[in-house]
Structure formats: structure tokens, C-alpha cells
Short mmCIF file of C-alpha atoms in Angstrom, two decimals:
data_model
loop_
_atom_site.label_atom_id
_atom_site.label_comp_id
_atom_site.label_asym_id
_atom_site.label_seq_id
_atom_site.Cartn_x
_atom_site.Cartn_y
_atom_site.Cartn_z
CA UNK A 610 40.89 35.73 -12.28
CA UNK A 611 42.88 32.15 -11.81
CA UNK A 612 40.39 31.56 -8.85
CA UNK A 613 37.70 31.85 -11.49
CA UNK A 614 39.53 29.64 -13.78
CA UNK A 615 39.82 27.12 -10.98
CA UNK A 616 36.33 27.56 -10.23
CA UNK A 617 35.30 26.82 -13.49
CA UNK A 618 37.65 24.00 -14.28
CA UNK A 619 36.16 22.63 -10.91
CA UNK A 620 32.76 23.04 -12.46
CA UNK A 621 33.17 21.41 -15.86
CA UNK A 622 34.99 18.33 -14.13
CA UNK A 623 32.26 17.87 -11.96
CA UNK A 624 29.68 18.22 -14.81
CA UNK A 625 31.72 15.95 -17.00
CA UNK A 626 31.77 13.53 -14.51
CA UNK A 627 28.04 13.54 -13.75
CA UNK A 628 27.38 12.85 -17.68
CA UNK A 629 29.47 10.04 -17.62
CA UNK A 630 28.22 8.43 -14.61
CA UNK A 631 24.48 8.64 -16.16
CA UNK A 632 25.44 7.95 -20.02
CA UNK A 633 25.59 5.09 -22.15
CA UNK A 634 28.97 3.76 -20.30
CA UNK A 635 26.93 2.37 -17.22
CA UNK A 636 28.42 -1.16 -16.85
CA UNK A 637 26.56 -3.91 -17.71
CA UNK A 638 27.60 -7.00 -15.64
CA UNK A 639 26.14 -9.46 -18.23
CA UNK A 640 28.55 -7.96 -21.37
CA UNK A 641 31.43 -7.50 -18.85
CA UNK A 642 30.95 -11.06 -18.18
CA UNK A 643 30.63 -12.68 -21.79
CA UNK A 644 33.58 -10.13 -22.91
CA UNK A 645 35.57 -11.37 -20.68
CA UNK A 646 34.77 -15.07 -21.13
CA UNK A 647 35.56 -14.59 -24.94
CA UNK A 648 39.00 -13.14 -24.23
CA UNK A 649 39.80 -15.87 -21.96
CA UNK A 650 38.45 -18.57 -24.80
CA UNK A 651 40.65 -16.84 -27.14
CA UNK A 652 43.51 -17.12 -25.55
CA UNK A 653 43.33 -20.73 -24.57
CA UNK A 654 43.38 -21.27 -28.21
CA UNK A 655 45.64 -19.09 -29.43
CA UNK A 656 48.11 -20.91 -30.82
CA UNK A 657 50.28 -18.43 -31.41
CA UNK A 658 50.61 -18.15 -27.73
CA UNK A 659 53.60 -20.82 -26.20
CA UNK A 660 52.56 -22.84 -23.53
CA UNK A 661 53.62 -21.43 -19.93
CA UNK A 662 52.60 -18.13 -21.32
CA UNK A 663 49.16 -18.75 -22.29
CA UNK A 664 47.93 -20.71 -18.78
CA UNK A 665 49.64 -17.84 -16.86
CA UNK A 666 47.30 -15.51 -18.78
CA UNK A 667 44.45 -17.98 -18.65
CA UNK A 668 44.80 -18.17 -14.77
CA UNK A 669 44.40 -14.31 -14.50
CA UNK A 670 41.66 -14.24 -16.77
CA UNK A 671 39.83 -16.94 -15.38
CA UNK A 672 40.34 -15.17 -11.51
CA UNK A 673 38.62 -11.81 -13.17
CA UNK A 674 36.23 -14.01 -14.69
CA UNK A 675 35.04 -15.66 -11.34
CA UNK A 676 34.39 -11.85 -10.07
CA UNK A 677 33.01 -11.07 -12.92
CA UNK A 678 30.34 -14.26 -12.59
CA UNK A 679 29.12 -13.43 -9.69
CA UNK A 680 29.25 -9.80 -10.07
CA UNK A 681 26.74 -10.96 -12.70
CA UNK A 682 24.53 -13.16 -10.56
CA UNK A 683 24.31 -10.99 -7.58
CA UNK A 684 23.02 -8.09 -9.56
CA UNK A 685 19.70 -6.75 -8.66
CA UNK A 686 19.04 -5.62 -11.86
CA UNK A 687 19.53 -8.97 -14.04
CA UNK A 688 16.27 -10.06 -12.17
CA UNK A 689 14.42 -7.75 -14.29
CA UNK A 690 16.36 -8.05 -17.57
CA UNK A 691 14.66 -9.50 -19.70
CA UNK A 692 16.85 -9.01 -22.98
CA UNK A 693 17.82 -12.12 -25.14
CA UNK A 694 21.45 -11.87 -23.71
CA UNK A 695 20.13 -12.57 -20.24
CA UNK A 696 17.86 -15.53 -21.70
CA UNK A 697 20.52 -16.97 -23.42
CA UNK A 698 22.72 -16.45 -20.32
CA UNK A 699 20.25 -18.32 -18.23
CA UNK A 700 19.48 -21.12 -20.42
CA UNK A 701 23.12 -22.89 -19.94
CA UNK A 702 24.69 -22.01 -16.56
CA UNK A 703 28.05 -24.29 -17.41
CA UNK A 704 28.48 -21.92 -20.49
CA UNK A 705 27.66 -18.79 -19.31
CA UNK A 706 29.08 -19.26 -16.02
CA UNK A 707 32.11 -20.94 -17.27
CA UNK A 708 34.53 -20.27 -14.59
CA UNK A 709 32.61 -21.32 -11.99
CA UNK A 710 31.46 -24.34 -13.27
CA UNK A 711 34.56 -25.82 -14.26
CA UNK A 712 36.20 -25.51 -10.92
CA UNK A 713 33.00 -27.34 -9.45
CA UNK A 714 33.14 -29.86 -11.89
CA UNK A 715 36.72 -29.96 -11.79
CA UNK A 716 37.35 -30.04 -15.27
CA UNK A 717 39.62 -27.27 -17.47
CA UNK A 718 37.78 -24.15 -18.84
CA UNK A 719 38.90 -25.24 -22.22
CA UNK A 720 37.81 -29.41 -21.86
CA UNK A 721 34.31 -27.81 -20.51
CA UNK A 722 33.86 -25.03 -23.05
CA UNK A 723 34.62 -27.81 -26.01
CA UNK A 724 31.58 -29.97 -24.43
CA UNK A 725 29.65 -27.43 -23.60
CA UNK A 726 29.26 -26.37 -27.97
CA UNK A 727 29.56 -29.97 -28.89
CA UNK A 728 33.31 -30.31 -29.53
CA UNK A 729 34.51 -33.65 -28.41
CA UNK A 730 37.56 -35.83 -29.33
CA UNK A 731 35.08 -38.77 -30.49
CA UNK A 732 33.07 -36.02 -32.54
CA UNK A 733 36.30 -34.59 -34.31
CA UNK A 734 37.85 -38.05 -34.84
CA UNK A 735 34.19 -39.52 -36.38
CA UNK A 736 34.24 -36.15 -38.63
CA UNK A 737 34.93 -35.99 -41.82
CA UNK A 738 36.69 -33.50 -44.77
CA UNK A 739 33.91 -32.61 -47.43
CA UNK A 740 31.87 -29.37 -49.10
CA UNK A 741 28.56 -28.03 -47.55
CA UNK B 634 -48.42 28.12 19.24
CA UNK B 635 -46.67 29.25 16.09
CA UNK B 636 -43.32 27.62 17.56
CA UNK B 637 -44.87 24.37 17.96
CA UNK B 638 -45.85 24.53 14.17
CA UNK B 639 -42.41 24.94 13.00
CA UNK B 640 -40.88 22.43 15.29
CA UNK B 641 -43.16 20.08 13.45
CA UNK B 642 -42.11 21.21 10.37
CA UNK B 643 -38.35 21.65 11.09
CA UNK B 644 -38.34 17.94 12.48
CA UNK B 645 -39.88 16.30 9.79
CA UNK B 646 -37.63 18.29 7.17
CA UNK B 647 -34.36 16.90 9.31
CA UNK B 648 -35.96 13.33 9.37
CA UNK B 649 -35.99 13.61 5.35
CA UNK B 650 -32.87 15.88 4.66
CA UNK B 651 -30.30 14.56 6.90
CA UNK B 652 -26.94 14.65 4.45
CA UNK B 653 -25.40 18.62 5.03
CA UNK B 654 -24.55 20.56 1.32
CA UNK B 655 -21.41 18.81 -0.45
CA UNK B 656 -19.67 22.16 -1.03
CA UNK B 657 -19.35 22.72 3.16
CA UNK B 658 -18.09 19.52 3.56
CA UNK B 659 -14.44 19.56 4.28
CA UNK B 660 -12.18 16.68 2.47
CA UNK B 661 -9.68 14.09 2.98
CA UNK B 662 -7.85 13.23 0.21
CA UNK B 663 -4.93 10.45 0.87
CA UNK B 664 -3.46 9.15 -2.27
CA UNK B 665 -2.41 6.02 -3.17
CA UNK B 666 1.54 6.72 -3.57
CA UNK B 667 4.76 4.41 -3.85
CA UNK B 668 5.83 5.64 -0.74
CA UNK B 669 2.95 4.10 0.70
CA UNK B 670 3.11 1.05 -1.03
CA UNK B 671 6.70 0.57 0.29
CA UNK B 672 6.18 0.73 4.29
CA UNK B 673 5.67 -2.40 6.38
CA UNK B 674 2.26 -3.46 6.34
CA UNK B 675 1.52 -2.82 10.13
CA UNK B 676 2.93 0.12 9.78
CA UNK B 677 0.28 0.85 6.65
CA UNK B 678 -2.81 1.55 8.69
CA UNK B 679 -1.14 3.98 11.03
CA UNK B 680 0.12 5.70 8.59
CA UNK B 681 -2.91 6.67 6.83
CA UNK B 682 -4.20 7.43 10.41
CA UNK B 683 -2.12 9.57 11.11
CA UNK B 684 -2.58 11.73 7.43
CA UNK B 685 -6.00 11.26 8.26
CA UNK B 686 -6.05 13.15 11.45
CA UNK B 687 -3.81 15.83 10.03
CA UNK B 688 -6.93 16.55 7.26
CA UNK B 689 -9.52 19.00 7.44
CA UNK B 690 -11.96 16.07 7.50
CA UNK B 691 -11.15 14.60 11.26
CA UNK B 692 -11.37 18.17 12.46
CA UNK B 693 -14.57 18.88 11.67
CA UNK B 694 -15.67 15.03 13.18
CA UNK B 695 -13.69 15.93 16.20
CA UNK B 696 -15.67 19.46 16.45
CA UNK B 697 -19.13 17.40 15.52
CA UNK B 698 -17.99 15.12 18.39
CA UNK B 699 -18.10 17.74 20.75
CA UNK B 700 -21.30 19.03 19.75
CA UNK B 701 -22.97 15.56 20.21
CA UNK B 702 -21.62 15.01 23.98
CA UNK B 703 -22.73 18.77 24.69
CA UNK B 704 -26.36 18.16 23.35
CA UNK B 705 -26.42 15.11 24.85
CA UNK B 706 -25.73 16.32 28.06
CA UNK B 707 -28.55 18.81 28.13
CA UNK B 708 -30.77 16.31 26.06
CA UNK B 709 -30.75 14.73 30.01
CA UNK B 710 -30.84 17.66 31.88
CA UNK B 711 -34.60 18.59 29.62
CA UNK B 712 -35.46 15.15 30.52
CA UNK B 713 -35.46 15.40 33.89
CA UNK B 714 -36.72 18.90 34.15
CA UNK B 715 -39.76 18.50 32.06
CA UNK B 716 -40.60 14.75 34.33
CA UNK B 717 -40.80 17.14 37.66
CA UNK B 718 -42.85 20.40 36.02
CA UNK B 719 -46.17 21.38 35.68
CA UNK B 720 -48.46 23.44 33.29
CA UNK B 721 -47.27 26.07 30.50
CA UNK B 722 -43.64 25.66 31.91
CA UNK B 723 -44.06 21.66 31.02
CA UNK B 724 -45.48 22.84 27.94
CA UNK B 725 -42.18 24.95 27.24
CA UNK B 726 -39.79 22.49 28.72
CA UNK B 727 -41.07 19.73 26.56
CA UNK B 728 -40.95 21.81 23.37
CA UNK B 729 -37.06 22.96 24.41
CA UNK B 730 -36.86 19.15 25.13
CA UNK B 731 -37.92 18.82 21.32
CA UNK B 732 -35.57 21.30 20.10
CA UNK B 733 -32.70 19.92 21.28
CA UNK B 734 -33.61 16.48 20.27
CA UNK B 735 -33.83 17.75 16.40
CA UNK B 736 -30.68 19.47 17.10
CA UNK B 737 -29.46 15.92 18.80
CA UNK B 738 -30.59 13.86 15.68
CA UNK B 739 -29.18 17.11 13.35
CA UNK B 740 -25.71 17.04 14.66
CA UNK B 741 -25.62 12.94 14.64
CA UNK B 742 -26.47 13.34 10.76
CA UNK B 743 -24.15 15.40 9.94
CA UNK B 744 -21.34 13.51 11.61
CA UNK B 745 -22.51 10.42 9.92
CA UNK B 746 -22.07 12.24 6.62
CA UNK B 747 -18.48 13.01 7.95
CA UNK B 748 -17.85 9.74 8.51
CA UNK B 749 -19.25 7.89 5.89
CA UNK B 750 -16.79 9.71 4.00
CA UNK B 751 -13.89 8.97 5.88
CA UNK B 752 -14.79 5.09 5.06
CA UNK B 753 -15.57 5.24 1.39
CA UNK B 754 -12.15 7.49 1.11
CA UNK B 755 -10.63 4.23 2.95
CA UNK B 756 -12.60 1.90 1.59
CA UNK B 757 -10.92 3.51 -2.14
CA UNK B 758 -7.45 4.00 -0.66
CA UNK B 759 -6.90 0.90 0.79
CA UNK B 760 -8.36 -0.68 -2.77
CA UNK B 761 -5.91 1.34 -4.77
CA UNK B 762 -3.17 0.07 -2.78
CA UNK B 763 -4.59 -3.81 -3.23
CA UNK B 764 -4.46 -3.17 -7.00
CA UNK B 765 -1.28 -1.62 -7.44
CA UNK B 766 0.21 -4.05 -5.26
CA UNK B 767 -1.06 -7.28 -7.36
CA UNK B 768 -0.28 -5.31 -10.35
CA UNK B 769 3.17 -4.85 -9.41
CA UNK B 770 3.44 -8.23 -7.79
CA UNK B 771 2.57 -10.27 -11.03
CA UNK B 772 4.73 -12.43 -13.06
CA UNK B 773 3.23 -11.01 -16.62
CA UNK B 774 1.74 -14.57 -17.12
CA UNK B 775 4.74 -14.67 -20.26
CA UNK B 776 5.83 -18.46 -20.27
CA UNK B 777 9.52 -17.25 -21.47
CA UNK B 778 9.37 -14.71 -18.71
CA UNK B 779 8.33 -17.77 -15.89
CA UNK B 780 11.32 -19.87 -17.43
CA UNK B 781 13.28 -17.46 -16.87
CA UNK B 782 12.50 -16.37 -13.92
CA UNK B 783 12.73 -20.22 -13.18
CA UNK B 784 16.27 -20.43 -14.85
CA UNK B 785 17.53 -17.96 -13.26
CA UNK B 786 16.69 -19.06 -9.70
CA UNK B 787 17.88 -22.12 -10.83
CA UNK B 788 21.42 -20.60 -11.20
CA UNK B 789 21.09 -18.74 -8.23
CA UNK B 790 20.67 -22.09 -6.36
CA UNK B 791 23.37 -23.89 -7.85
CA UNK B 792 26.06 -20.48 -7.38
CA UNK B 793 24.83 -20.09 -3.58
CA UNK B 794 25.52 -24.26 -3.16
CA UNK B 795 29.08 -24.23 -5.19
CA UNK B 796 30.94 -21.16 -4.26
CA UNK B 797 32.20 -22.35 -0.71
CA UNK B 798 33.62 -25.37 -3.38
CA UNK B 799 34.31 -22.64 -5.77
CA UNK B 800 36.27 -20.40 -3.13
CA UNK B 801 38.39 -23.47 -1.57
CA UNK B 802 39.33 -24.88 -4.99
CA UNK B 803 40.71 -21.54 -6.31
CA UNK B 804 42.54 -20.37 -3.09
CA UNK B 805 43.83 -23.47 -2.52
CA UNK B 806 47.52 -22.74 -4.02
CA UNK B 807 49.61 -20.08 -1.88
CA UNK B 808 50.10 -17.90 -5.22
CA UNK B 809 46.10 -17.00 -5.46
CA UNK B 810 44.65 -13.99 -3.26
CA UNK B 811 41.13 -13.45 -2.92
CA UNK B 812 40.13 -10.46 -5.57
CA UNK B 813 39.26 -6.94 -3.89
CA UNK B 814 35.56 -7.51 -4.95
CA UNK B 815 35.66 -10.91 -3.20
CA UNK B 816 37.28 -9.07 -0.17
CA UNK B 817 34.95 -6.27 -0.26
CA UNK B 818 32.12 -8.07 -1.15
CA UNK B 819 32.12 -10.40 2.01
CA UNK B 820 32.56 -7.22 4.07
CA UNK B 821 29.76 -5.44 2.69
CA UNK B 822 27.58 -8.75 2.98
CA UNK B 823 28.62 -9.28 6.37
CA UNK B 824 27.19 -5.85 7.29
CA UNK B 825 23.99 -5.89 5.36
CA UNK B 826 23.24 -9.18 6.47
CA UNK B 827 23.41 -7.36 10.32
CA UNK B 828 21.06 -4.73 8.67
CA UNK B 829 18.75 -6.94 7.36
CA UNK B 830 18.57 -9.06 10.96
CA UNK B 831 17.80 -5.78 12.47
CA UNK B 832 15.20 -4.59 9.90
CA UNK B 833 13.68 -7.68 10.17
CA UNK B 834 13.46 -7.72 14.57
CA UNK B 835 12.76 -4.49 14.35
CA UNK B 836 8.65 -3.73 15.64
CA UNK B 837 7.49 -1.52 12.92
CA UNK B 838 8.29 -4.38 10.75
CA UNK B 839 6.52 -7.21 11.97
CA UNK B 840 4.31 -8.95 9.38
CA UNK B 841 0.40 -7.95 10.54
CA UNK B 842 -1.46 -10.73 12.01
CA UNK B 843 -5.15 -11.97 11.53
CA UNK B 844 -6.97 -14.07 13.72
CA UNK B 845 -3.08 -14.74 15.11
CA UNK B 846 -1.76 -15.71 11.82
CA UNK B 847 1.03 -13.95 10.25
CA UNK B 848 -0.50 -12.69 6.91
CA UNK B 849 1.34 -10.74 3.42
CA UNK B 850 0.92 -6.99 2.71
CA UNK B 851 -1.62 -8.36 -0.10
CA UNK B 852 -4.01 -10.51 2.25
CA UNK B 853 -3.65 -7.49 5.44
CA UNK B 854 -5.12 -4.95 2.31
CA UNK B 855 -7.78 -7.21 1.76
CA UNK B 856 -8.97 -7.55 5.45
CA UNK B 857 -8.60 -4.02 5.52
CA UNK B 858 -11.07 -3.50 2.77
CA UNK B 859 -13.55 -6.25 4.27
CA UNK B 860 -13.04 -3.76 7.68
CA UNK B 861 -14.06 -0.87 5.86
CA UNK B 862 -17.13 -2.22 4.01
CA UNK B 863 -18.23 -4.02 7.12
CA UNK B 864 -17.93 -0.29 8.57
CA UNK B 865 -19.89 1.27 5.44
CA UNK B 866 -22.90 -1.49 6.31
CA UNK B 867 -23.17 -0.23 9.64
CA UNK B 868 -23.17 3.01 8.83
CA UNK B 869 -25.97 1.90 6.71
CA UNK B 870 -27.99 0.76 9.90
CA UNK B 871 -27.01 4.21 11.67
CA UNK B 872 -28.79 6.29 9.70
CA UNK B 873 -31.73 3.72 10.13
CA UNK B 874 -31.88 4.34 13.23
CA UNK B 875 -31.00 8.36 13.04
CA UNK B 876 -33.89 8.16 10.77
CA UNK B 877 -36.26 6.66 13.23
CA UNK B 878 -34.81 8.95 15.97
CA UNK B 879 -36.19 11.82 13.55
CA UNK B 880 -39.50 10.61 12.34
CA UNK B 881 -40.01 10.22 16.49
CA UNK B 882 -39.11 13.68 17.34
CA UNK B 883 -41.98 15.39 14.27
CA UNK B 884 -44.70 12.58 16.06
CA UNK B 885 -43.75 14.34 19.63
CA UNK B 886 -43.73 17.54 17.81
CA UNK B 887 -46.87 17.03 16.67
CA UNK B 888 -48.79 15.30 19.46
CA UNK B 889 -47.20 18.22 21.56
CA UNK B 890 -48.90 21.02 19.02
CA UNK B 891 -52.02 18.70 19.04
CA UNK B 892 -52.41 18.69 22.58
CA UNK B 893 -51.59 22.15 22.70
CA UNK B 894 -53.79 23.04 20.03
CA UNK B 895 -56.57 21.31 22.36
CA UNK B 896 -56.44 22.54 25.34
CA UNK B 897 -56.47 26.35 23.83
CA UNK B 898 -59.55 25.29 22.38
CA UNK B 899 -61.19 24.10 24.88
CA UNK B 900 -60.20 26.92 26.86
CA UNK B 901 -61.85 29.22 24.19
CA UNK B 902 -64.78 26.86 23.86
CA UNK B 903 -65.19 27.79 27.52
CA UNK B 904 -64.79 31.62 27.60
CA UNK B 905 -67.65 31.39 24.74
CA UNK B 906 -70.03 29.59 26.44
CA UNK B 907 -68.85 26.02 25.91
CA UNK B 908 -70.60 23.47 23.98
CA UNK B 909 -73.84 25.32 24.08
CA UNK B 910 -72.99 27.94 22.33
CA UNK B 911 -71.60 25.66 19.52
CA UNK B 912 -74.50 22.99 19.24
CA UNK B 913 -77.04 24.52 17.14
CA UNK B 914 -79.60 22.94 19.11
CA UNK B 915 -79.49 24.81 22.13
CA UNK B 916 -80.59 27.61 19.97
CA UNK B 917 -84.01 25.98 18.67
CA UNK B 918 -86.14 26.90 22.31
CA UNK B 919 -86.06 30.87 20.63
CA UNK B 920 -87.15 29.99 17.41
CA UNK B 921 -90.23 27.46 18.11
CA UNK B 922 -91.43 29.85 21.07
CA UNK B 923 -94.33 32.11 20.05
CA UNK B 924 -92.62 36.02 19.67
#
């Protein structure tokens, strides 16, 4: 009787783990990659975060998010994916492939990110407080 | 007498109905599947070779083969019997002479039928495989699809030139380790780039060559399909020719039943008193002399 139970046990793991390997969890290297972009983004402008804290965390983040570039680029499958994330993915390779770029143009992830969506110190300093 | 008749008759209905009945016909029936689509192209045309010899279609051309060499070979042996006899056994040589040069031109038709459908099966095959292949091959002809496609090489490009950068910038401080993925992924690359050497050296994977020029799966279909109908066309001219072979054999027939026909005549023309006993004329001396 407990060999049966073991059997089974065996059985449903096994099953289990076939259904999850084929479901709707399969990774997908291009929302891996902007997740993880976005967490790093936050917390370079977190404010509640102090200082030494938040590039520690930024340096770790932005490590994962090199893998997680070319994890990205290398896939086979983004050659056929056409989906609007991988067009807008394509369409600005220092945005999309953030980490990379900014150690090639050796500028910080922040400093490129900012230029990237049009933030700039001349741009803030130029704006102005009103109503839309 | 009677035989020579029927040769004649026999020779001029295999002059006119060479093709054998479609139901006895056996088949070959390759189909045009991924898994042909994926081999090398040089290895392409052996492959459907080799299914073709496995199919119920070369064994009966292999069996009408063997028939042809065998008639042949006593289509010369006639020959040269019926050049060194004399009287009725000439007579009988040259009609077995016949015989086996209806059977000759029979058994040639029949293997042309074979074969002709060997190459239109080809000829379809190899045009199946030309259109799924430039199906599949296509960019879609969508302009957002080409940029892209374009885009996306683009990055590719710019990744493959900047990571060596990339890779020395970030590992430049003692504190930062490569990532297991970076370790792992060099390893594996390492070894499939060894594969891929050896894939490409290897012989069954040499690109196809025409006229000595290294040509794409795409272009060696194409020259296959040029093969083919250049095949079909002389087929064409084949049966020309088996049909002239044919119409030759019912004029011998005939000439032979002619002459035949002749010679028993005048041997009967003879036993009855020959030409006198035919020409009314002779006859006229007993009718104009007094009784």
C-alpha cells in the first residue's frame, strides 16, 4: 500500500510538472527583460532609498539585466515574434537594451534612460509650472 | 496463313495501343514532407532515389528491364537465323522474327509508360518542394515586418560588435563575476560552434553544384525540375520512335502475309492448270468450233 502511495505521488509530480513546463508560465525573454529593466528604473529613483543602498541594488540589477539582454537577443524565437512588444523593443536599442548600451556608451543607466524619454537638465530647467 | 493474319493485326493494334491499363500499373507515391524539406540539398536527390527504388514502381521497371535485354537477345539470334535459311522454315523464322519484334516494341511501351511516370511523379515532387520552400522562405512582403526584420538585425549587429566592450567594462572591478548564464553560455557556444564546423565539413552537407558553381536548395530544385522536364521531352521522342518501330513491324507483317499469300496462289494457280484455266479466252476454241 505505501509503495502505491509512492507510486502515485511519483506520478502526479511528474504530471504536475509536465503541465507546468507546457502552460502559460513558459518564459518570455522579452517581458523578463522589460520587468526587469522597470525594477531597476525604479529603484534608481526611489528616493526613499539612501544612497550606498540604492547603487548596491542598482549594480545587481543592472548585472541580471545584462543576462537578461542578451538572453533576449540570442533567442531564436524573437526572430519570429512579431508582437508590438518586440516592435517596440526593436525600434530603440539604447532603451530597450539599456544595460548594455550604457556601459558602451559609458554613461549611467539613469543619465541614459533620462535622454533616452526626453528628460534633460536643459529641458527641466526651460520647463515651466502651469495647467494642461 | 491464319498466323500471318493476326500478326498483322496484333502489330498494328500495339503500334496504336501502346500505354498498358492504369489499374495494373503499380505506383510511386513520394510526398512532399518537412522532413524532406529539411535535408541538405545534395543529399535531396538521393533521398528520393532511394524511396524510389524501395516502391512498387522501380520493381516492375527493373522486371520490364529484364524482359527487354532477354528479347533483345533473341531479337539477334532470329536475325541471324532467318539471313542463313531457306523456304517454309524462312517463312517461319521470319514470322517468329516478327513476333518477337511486336513483343520487342510491346515490352519497350510498357516500360516507357513505367517511366514516364516515374518523371511526372518527380517532375510534381520536386515542384512541391520548390513551392513550399519559397513559401516558407518569404518575408510576407509586410513593410513593418521588413523593418523589423531590419531593426532587429540591426541590434544584432551592434550587440555582436559591443559585448567584448560590454564584457571588459563590467568585469573590470575584482568584486564582479561573470553570471552562470554568461559562464554557461560561452561553454555551450564554444561547443556548438565545433558542431556547426563539423556539420558544415561534413560531405552530405556540401551545397550542390551546377555547372561548378555552388548553388541554394531553391536554385538546385529548380535545375532539378528543368532535369525532369528535359527527361519528359525525350520521353516524348521515345515513343516516336517506339511508334515507328511498330508501324514497321505490321508493314513486315504484312508484306510477309502478302508474299505468302502469293506464292500459295500461284502454287494453286498451278495445280489448276495455271493461267489457262483462268483466262476465259483459252476457252473460246470449244465454243466457235462446229459441234
Amino acid at each position: 500500500m505505501p509503495r502505491t502511495t509512492t507510486l502515485l505521488a511519483a506520478l502526479t509530480l511528474a504530471v504536475s510538472a509536465c503541465l507546468t513546463a507546457g502552460g502559460p508560465a513558459a518564459a518570455d525573454p522579452l517581458e523578463n527583460m522589460e520587468r526587469e529593466r522597470a525594477r531597476l528604473i525604479a529603484t534608481l529613483l526611489d528616493p526613499d532609498k539612501e544612497a550606498n543602498g540604492r547603487l548596491a541594488e542598482a549594480q545587481v540589477a543592472r548585472r541580471r539585466l545584462v543576462d537578461l539582454e542578451r538572453i533576449a537577443l540570442r533567442d531564436p524565437k524573437t526572430a519570429a515574434d512579431t508582437r508590438p512588444i518586440a516592435r517596440r523593443a526593436f525600434a530603440d536599442y539604447d532603451l530597450t537594451f539599456l544595460a548594455h548600451a550604457s556601459i558602451e556608451r559609458d554613461m549611467a543607466v539613469l543619465d541614459l534612460w533620462l535622454d533616452r524619454v526626453g528628460v534633460s537638465t536643459a529641458r527641466i530647467m526651460g520647463a515651466r509650472v502651469g495647467r494642461r | 496463313m491464319r498466323a500471318h493474319r493476326t500478326l498483322v493485326a496484333a502489330a498494328v493494334v500495339a503500334g496504336l495501343a501502346l500505354p498498358a491499363r492504369a489499374d495494373e500499373m503499380p505506383s510511386w507515391a513520394p510526398v512532399a514532407s518537412e522532413q524532406l524539406i529539411r535535408l541538405p540539398a545534395g543529399y535531396l536527390e538521393k533521398a528520393i532515389e532511394r524511396d524510389f527504388r524501395d516502391s512498387s514502381l522501380a520493381g516492375a521497371l527493373r522486371d520490364k528491364t529484364d524482359a527487354i535485354a532477354g528479347t533483345a537477345a533473341s531479337l539477334a539470334d532470329l536475325q541471324a537465323a532467318v539471313e542463313s535459311a531457306r523456304g517454309p522454315a524462312r517463312d517461319e523464322l521470319r514470322h517468329q522474327f516478327l513476333v518477337a519484334k511486336q513483343d520487342y516494341v510491346g515490352l519497350m511501351g510498357a516500360r516507357q509508360d513505367l517511366e514516364r511516370r516515374r518523371v511526372t511523379t518527380r517532375l510534381r515532387l520536386y515542384k512541391q518542394l520548390l513551392a513550399r520552400i519559397e513559401r516558407t522562405g518569404e518575408s510576407g512582403g509586410d513593410p513593418a515586418l521588413v523593418a523589423l526584420a531590419e531593426q532587429r538585425m540591426a541590434a544584432m549587429r551592434r550587440f555582436a560588435g559591443a559585448a567584448d566592450t560590454v564584457d571588459m567594462k563590467l568585469f573590470a572591478s575584482a568584486t564582479t563575476e561573470e553570471s552562470r548564464y554568461g559562464r554557461e553560455y560561452r561553454r555551450h557556444a564554444a561547443a556548438i560552434e565545433d558542431l556547426v564546423r563539423a556539420i558544415d565539413a561534413h560531405p552530405m552537407n556540401t551545397a550542390p553544384e551546377i555547372d561548378g558553381r555552388m548553388v541554394g536548395k531553391p536554385e538546385y530544385l529548380a535545375h532539378l525540375v528543368a532535369e525532369a522536364e528535359t527527361e519528359m521531352a525525350l520521353l516524348d521522342q521515345k515513343d516516336l520512335v517506339l511508334a515507328y518501330m511498330a508501324k514497321l513491324v505490321a508493314l513486315d507483317a504484312m508484306a510477309l502475309a502478302d508474299e505468302v499469300d502469293g506464292r500459295t496462289a500461284e502454287a494453286t494457280g498451278r495445280a489448276d492448270g495455271g493461267a489457262e484455266v483462268r483466262d476465259v479466252t483459252a476457252a473460246v476454241d470449244f465454243f466457235t468450233a462446229p459441234n
